[in-house]
Coordinates of C-alpha atoms and ligand atoms in Angstrom, one line a residue:
X1456 CA -7.9 10.3 12.4
X1457 CA -4.4 10.7 11.2
X1458 CA -2.8 7.4 10.3
X1459 CA 0.7 8.8 12.1
X1460 CA -1.2 9.0 14.7
X1461 CA -2.6 5.5 14.8
X1462 CA 1.4 4.2 14.1
X1463 CA 2.7 6.4 17.2
X1464 CA -0.4 5.3 19.1
X1465 CA -0.5 1.5 19.0
X1466 CA -1.6 0.6 22.1
X1467 CA -2.7 -2.6 24.1
X1468 CA -6.5 -2.6 23.0
X1469 CA -5.6 -3.0 19.3
X1470 CA -6.8 -6.6 18.7
X1471 CA -3.7 -7.2 16.7
X1472 CA -1.3 -6.7 19.6
X1473 CA 0.6 -4.0 18.8
X1474 CA 0.5 -3.9 15.3
X1475 CA -2.0 -1.7 13.1
X1476 CA -3.4 -3.5 10.0
X1477 CA -4.6 -1.9 7.1
X1478 CA -6.3 -3.0 3.8
X1479 CA -5.7 -2.0 0.3
X1480 CA -8.7 -2.0 -2.6
X1481 CA -8.7 -0.8 -6.3
X1482 CA -11.5 1.1 -7.6
X1483 CA -13.9 -1.0 -9.4
X1484 CA -15.1 -0.7 -12.9
X1485 CA -18.8 -1.0 -13.0
X1486 CA -21.6 -0.6 -10.1
X1487 CA -21.7 -4.1 -9.5
X1488 CA -18.3 -3.9 -8.5
X1489 CA -18.4 -1.1 -6.2
X1490 CA -21.5 -3.0 -4.4
X1491 CA -19.5 -6.6 -4.5
X1492 CA -16.4 -4.2 -2.8
X1493 CA -18.6 -2.5 -0.1
X1494 CA -19.5 -6.3 0.8
X1495 CA -15.9 -7.2 1.2
X1496 CA -15.0 -4.4 2.9
X1497 CA -18.2 -4.4 5.6
X1498 CA -16.7 -8.1 5.6
X1499 CA -13.4 -7.0 6.7
X1500 CA -14.3 -4.5 8.7
X1501 CA -14.9 -7.3 11.7
X1502 CA -11.4 -8.0 11.1
X1503 CA -10.8 -4.1 13.4
X1504 CA -8.4 -2.3 10.7
X1505 CA -6.8 0.3 11.4
X1506 CA -7.3 1.9 8.1
X1507 CA -8.4 1.0 4.9
X1508 CA -6.9 2.6 1.2
X1509 CA -8.0 3.1 -1.8
X1510 CA -5.5 2.8 -5.2
X1511 CA -5.2 5.9 -7.6
X1512 CA -4.7 4.6 -11.2
X1513 CA -1.6 6.8 -13.0
X1514 CA -3.2 9.4 -15.5
X1515 CA -6.1 9.5 -13.4
X1516 CA -8.0 7.1 -14.5
X1517 CA -9.6 6.9 -11.3
X1518 CA -9.6 10.0 -9.8
X1519 CA -13.0 10.7 -8.9
X1520 CA -14.1 6.1 -8.1
X1521 CA -11.0 7.0 -5.7
X1522 CA -11.8 10.1 -3.9
X1523 CA -15.8 9.2 -3.8
X1524 CA -15.2 5.8 -2.6
X1525 CA -12.4 6.6 0.6
X1526 CA -15.0 9.4 1.5
X1527 CA -18.2 7.1 1.5
X1528 CA -16.3 4.0 3.1
X1529 CA -15.4 6.4 6.1
X1530 CA -18.8 8.1 6.3
X1531 CA -21.3 4.4 5.6
X1532 CA -18.5 2.4 7.3
X1533 CA -16.7 4.5 10.0
X1534 CA -13.1 3.2 8.6
X1535 CA -10.6 5.8 9.1
X1536 CA -9.2 5.9 4.8
X1537 CA -6.5 7.1 2.9
X1538 CA -6.9 7.6 -0.9
X1539 CA -3.5 6.9 -2.8
X1540 CA -2.5 9.9 -5.3
X1541 CA 0.4 9.2 -7.8
X1542 CA 2.3 12.4 -9.9
X1543 CA 2.1 11.0 -13.1
X1544 CA -0.4 12.7 -15.5
X1545 CA -1.7 15.2 -12.5
X1546 CA -1.0 19.1 -12.9
X1547 CA -0.5 21.2 -9.8
X1548 CA -4.0 22.8 -9.6
X1549 CA -5.3 18.6 -10.3
X1550 CA -3.4 18.0 -7.0
X1551 CA -5.0 21.1 -5.1
X1552 CA -8.6 20.3 -5.9
X1553 CA -8.2 16.5 -4.7
X1554 CA -6.5 17.4 -1.6
X1555 CA -9.1 19.7 -1.3
X1556 CA -12.1 17.3 -1.9
X1557 CA -10.8 15.1 0.6
X1558 CA -10.3 17.9 3.3
X1559 CA -13.8 18.7 2.7
X1560 CA -15.0 14.7 2.7
X1561 CA -13.4 14.1 6.3
X1562 CA -10.4 12.3 4.7
X1563 CA -7.2 12.8 7.1
X1564 CA -4.8 10.5 4.9
X1565 CA -2.9 10.3 1.8
X1566 CA -0.3 8.0 -0.1
X1567 CA 1.8 10.1 -2.0
X1568 CA 3.4 8.5 -5.0
X1569 CA 5.4 8.6 -8.1
X1570 CA 3.2 6.7 -10.4
X1571 CA 4.3 4.8 -13.5
X1572 CA 4.1 6.4 -16.9
X1573 CA 1.0 4.7 -19.1
X1574 CA 2.5 1.0 -20.6
X1575 CA 1.7 2.7 -23.7
X1576 CA 3.2 6.2 -23.7
X1577 CA 6.0 6.2 -25.7
X1578 CA 7.9 9.8 -25.2
X1579 CA 5.5 10.1 -21.6
X1580 CA 6.1 13.8 -20.5
X1581 CA 4.9 14.8 -17.1
X1582 CA 2.5 18.2 -17.2
X1583 CA 4.5 21.1 -17.1
X1584 CA 3.5 21.9 -13.9
X1585 CA 3.2 18.3 -12.2
X1586 CA 5.3 16.4 -10.4
X1587 CA 7.6 13.7 -11.1
X1588 CA 9.6 12.4 -8.1
X1589 CA 7.0 11.2 -5.1
X1590 CA 9.4 13.9 -2.8
X1591 CA 8.4 16.8 -5.0
X1592 CA 4.6 15.9 -4.7
X1593 CA 5.1 15.1 -0.3
X1594 CA 6.9 18.8 -0.5
X1595 CA 3.7 20.1 -1.8
X1596 CA 1.2 18.6 -0.1
X1597 CA 3.1 19.4 3.3
X1598 CA 2.7 23.4 2.0
X1599 CA -1.0 23.0 0.9
X1600 CA -2.6 20.7 4.2
X1601 CA -2.7 19.4 7.4
X1602 CA -2.8 16.1 5.6
X1603 CA -1.1 12.4 7.5
X1604 CA 1.1 11.7 4.3
X1605 CA 2.3 8.1 3.8
X1606 CA 4.9 7.1 1.1
X1607 CA 5.9 4.0 -0.9
X1608 CA 9.6 1.6 -0.4
X1609 CA 11.0 -0.5 -1.7
X1610 CA 12.8 -3.6 0.4
X1611 CA 14.8 -5.2 -2.9
X1612 CA 14.9 -1.9 -4.6
X1613 CA 12.9 0.3 -6.6
X1614 CA 13.1 -1.5 -11.1
X1615 CA 14.0 2.5 -12.2
X1616 CA 16.5 2.9 -9.1
X1617 CA 20.6 2.8 -10.4
X1618 CA 20.9 1.5 -7.2
X1619 CA 20.3 0.2 -4.0
X1620 CA 22.5 3.0 -2.6
X1621 CA 20.9 5.9 -4.8
X1622 CA 17.1 4.4 -3.9
X1623 CA 17.3 4.8 -0.2
X1624 CA 19.4 8.9 -0.7
X1625 CA 16.1 9.5 -3.2
X1626 CA 13.9 7.8 0.2
X1627 CA 15.6 10.0 2.6
X1628 CA 14.5 13.3 0.4
X1629 CA 11.2 11.8 0.4
X1630 CA 11.2 11.5 4.1
X1631 CA 12.6 14.9 4.6
X1632 CA 10.3 16.5 2.2
X1633 CA 7.4 15.4 4.6
X1634 CA 6.6 11.8 4.6
X1635 CA 5.2 10.8 8.1
X1636 CA 5.0 6.6 7.5
X1637 CA 6.3 4.4 4.8
X1638 CA 4.3 1.6 3.3
X1639 CA 6.7 -1.2 1.1
X1640 CA 6.2 -2.9 -2.1
X1641 CA 4.9 -6.4 -1.7
X1642 CA 7.5 -9.2 -0.4
X1643 CA 7.7 -13.0 -0.3
X1644 CA 10.7 -12.9 1.6
X1645 CA 10.9 -11.5 5.2
X1646 CA 14.9 -11.2 5.2
X1647 CA 14.6 -9.0 3.3
X1648 CA 12.4 -6.3 4.9
X1649 CA 14.5 -6.7 8.0
X1650 CA 18.0 -6.2 6.2
X1651 CA 15.7 -2.8 4.4
X1652 CA 14.9 -1.6 7.8
X1653 CA 18.2 -2.0 9.1
X1654 CA 19.4 -0.2 5.9
X1655 CA 16.9 2.8 6.4
X1656 CA 17.5 3.2 10.0
X1657 CA 21.4 3.3 9.5
X1658 CA 20.6 6.2 6.7
X1659 CA 18.9 7.9 9.8
X1660 CA 14.9 7.2 8.6
X1661 CA 13.0 6.9 11.9
X1662 CA 9.6 6.4 10.5
X1663 CA 7.2 3.8 10.8
X1664 CA 8.2 1.3 7.7
X1665 CA 4.8 -0.9 7.5
X1666 CA 5.5 -4.1 5.7
X1667 CA 3.1 -4.7 2.8
X1668 CA 2.1 -8.4 2.2
X1669 CA -0.3 -10.3 -0.8
X1670 CA -1.7 -13.1 -0.5
X1671 CA -1.1 -14.8 -3.9
X1672 CA -3.9 -15.8 -5.9
X1673 CA -2.9 -16.4 -9.0
X1674 CA 1.1 -17.3 -10.3
X1675 CA 0.5 -15.3 -13.3
X1676 CA -1.1 -12.2 -11.0
X1677 CA 2.2 -11.9 -8.6
X1678 CA 4.6 -12.7 -11.4
X1679 CA 2.7 -9.7 -13.1
X1680 CA 2.9 -7.1 -10.1
X1681 CA 6.6 -8.3 -9.1
X1682 CA 7.6 -7.5 -12.6
X1683 CA 6.1 -3.8 -12.4
X1684 CA 6.7 -3.1 -8.9
X1685 CA 10.4 -5.1 -8.5
X1686 CA 10.9 -7.7 -6.4
X1687 CA 11.5 -11.6 -6.9
X1688 CA 9.7 -14.9 -5.1
X1689 CA 11.9 -16.8 -3.0
X1690 CA 13.2 -20.0 -4.9
X1691 CA 10.9 -22.3 -2.7
X1692 CA 7.9 -20.4 -3.2
X1693 CA 8.5 -20.2 -7.0
X1694 CA 8.9 -24.2 -7.1
X1695 CA 6.4 -24.6 -5.0
X1696 CA 3.8 -21.9 -7.1
X1697 CA 4.5 -23.8 -10.4
X1698 CA 3.1 -27.5 -9.0
X1699 CA -0.1 -25.9 -8.1
X1700 CA -0.2 -23.1 -11.1
X1701 CA -2.8 -25.1 -13.0
X1702 CA -5.2 -25.4 -9.5
X1703 CA -6.2 -22.0 -8.5
X1704 CA -7.9 -23.2 -5.0
X1705 CA -4.5 -24.8 -4.3
X1706 CA -2.9 -21.4 -5.6
X1707 CA -4.8 -19.8 -3.1
X1708 CA -4.4 -22.0 -0.3
X1709 CA -0.5 -21.7 -1.2
X1710 CA -0.8 -18.0 -0.8
X1711 CA -2.9 -17.9 2.6
X1712 CA 0.0 -20.5 3.9
X1713 CA 2.8 -18.4 2.8
X1714 CA 1.4 -15.0 3.6
X1715 CA 0.5 -16.5 7.0
X1716 CA 4.0 -17.9 7.6
X1717 CA 5.3 -14.3 6.6
X1718 CA 3.1 -12.6 9.3
X1719 CA 3.6 -14.4 12.1
X1720 CA 7.0 -13.8 11.9
X1721 CA 6.3 -9.9 11.4
X1722 CA 4.4 -9.8 13.9
X1723 CA 6.5 -11.6 16.7
X1724 CA 9.4 -9.4 15.4
X1725 CA 7.2 -6.4 16.6
X1726 CA 6.6 -4.1 13.3
X1727 CA 4.5 -1.1 13.2
X1728 CA 1.5 -2.7 11.0
X1729 CA 0.9 -5.2 7.9
X1730 CA -0.7 -3.6 4.8
X1731 CA -2.6 -5.8 3.1
X1732 CA -3.0 -5.9 -0.5
X1733 CA -6.3 -7.5 -0.9
X1734 CA -7.3 -7.6 -4.9
X1735 CA -10.8 -6.4 -3.5
X1736 CA -11.5 -9.9 -2.1
X1737 CA -11.7 -11.0 1.9
X1738 CA -11.4 -15.3 2.1
X1739 CA -7.6 -15.2 1.9
X1740 CA -7.2 -12.0 4.3
X1741 CA -9.9 -13.6 6.7
X1742 CA -8.3 -17.2 6.8
X1743 CA -4.6 -15.8 7.2
X1744 CA -6.5 -13.9 10.3
X1745 CA -8.4 -17.2 11.5
X1746 CA -4.4 -18.5 11.1
X1747 CA -2.6 -16.5 13.0
X1748 CA -5.3 -16.1 16.1
X1749 CA -4.8 -20.0 16.4
X1750 CA -0.9 -19.7 17.6
Ligands
FAD1162 P1 9.1 7.9 -6.3 O1 9.6 8.1 -4.5 O2 9.3 9.1 -7.1 O3 10.0 6.8 -6.6 C1 10.6 6.4 -7.8 C2 11.6 6.0 -8.8 O4 12.2 7.3 -8.4 C3 12.9 5.3 -7.9 O5 13.9 4.5 -8.3 C4 13.1 6.2 -7.1 O6 15.0 5.8 -6.7 C5 13.5 7.6 -8.4 N1 14.2 9.0 -7.7 C6 13.2 9.3 -6.3 N2 13.3 10.5 -6.4 C7 14.4 11.2 -7.0 C8 15.4 12.2 -7.9 N3 14.8 13.2 -7.0 N4 15.8 11.8 -8.9 C9 16.2 11.1 -9.2 N5 15.8 10.1 -8.8 C10 14.6 9.9 -7.9 N6 0.9 3.2 -8.5 C11 -0.4 4.0 -8.8 O7 -0.4 4.3 -9.9 N7 -1.3 4.2 -7.9 C12 -1.6 3.3 -6.5 O8 -2.2 3.6 -6.3 C13 -0.4 3.0 -6.4 N8 -0.3 2.7 -4.9 C14 1.1 2.1 -4.5 C15 1.0 1.8 -3.1 C16 2.2 0.9 -2.3 C17 2.2 0.6 -1.4 C18 3.2 1.0 -3.4 C19 4.6 0.2 -2.9 C20 3.4 1.2 -4.7 C21 2.3 2.2 -5.1 N9 2.0 2.1 -6.7 C22 0.7 2.9 -7.1 C23 3.2 2.2 -7.6 C24 4.2 3.1 -7.4 O9 3.5 4.2 -8.4 C25 5.2 2.6 -8.7 O10 5.7 1.9 -8.1 C26 6.0 3.9 -9.0 O11 7.1 3.2 -10.2 C27 7.1 4.3 -7.9 O12 6.2 5.4 -6.8 P2 7.2 5.5 -6.2 O13 6.0 6.5 -4.8 O14 8.1 5.1 -5.4 O15 8.1 6.9 -6.3

């Protein structure tokens, strides 16, 4: 199933109103981790996701695992899947191979990403025939396949962009290159998302812009992710996190409460979907759904 069609065919039959719910996972390092992840996905399947996605480490570190996982989830669990695909470290032929493997495995969707150069790389250079920007990768995928293509976007501006205006111009280029839908970097202040959607619409982008929501698991983890991908904690959440920092369960509960509040407002505004950064765990996401169904 093409994800672009899921967003355009949102119907009353969907158990989450008109929103397409999706879950993001990363490939575990060990076999035991794989088995545990399958249980997590089976558990979350009961929440009727429109699709699930699997990240791919920049530089291709998880290439085989990501491709195997999306194909297996789709075949064995019957859920539509999407493989993440970063530019970093891949040659054109590598990308072509991956696209062929996905197509042969029945996967219809790919998230075309820039990726980040490896942390320890001093003068990182892309392979001679590789891609630098997600828009170039998107154009290539579009020319090579019929896959439905997602792209990333940043309500609080990508950290390497020189300005919000430049970031938005680059996003327009990515859309023109053939992206079918956009998923946001995680954010904790819905006003930032709503403002970004307004700016994107004014710039002529009319694709679904799907909010990415992460239930906070640990204070250190969320700060690290915001450092890498950009964005800030609202002062109120920052203060509450500091108060519970030494208590893992209290931190998790705060994460569930905050994400529930965000989701409730986003759904009321008729967002096309919600993409959950699950961190490969199901309890927090499950609790958010239970909270939402209580309203
Ligand atoms: P791009 O669209 O290429 O943008 C990167 C930067 O370059 C931006 O500042 C942009 O403004 C600028 N730019 C774009 N085009 C041009 C141009 N033509 N000229 C000059 N500047 C330009 N990373 C992974 O490695 N693996 C994953 O699985 C993964 N999954 C993700 C999922 C989501 C939903 C999101 C939001 C991010 C994910 N990332 C992942 C992180 C992402 O790869 C990084 O944030 C990366 O730094 C940027 O990716 P991008 O696709 O936005 O890149």
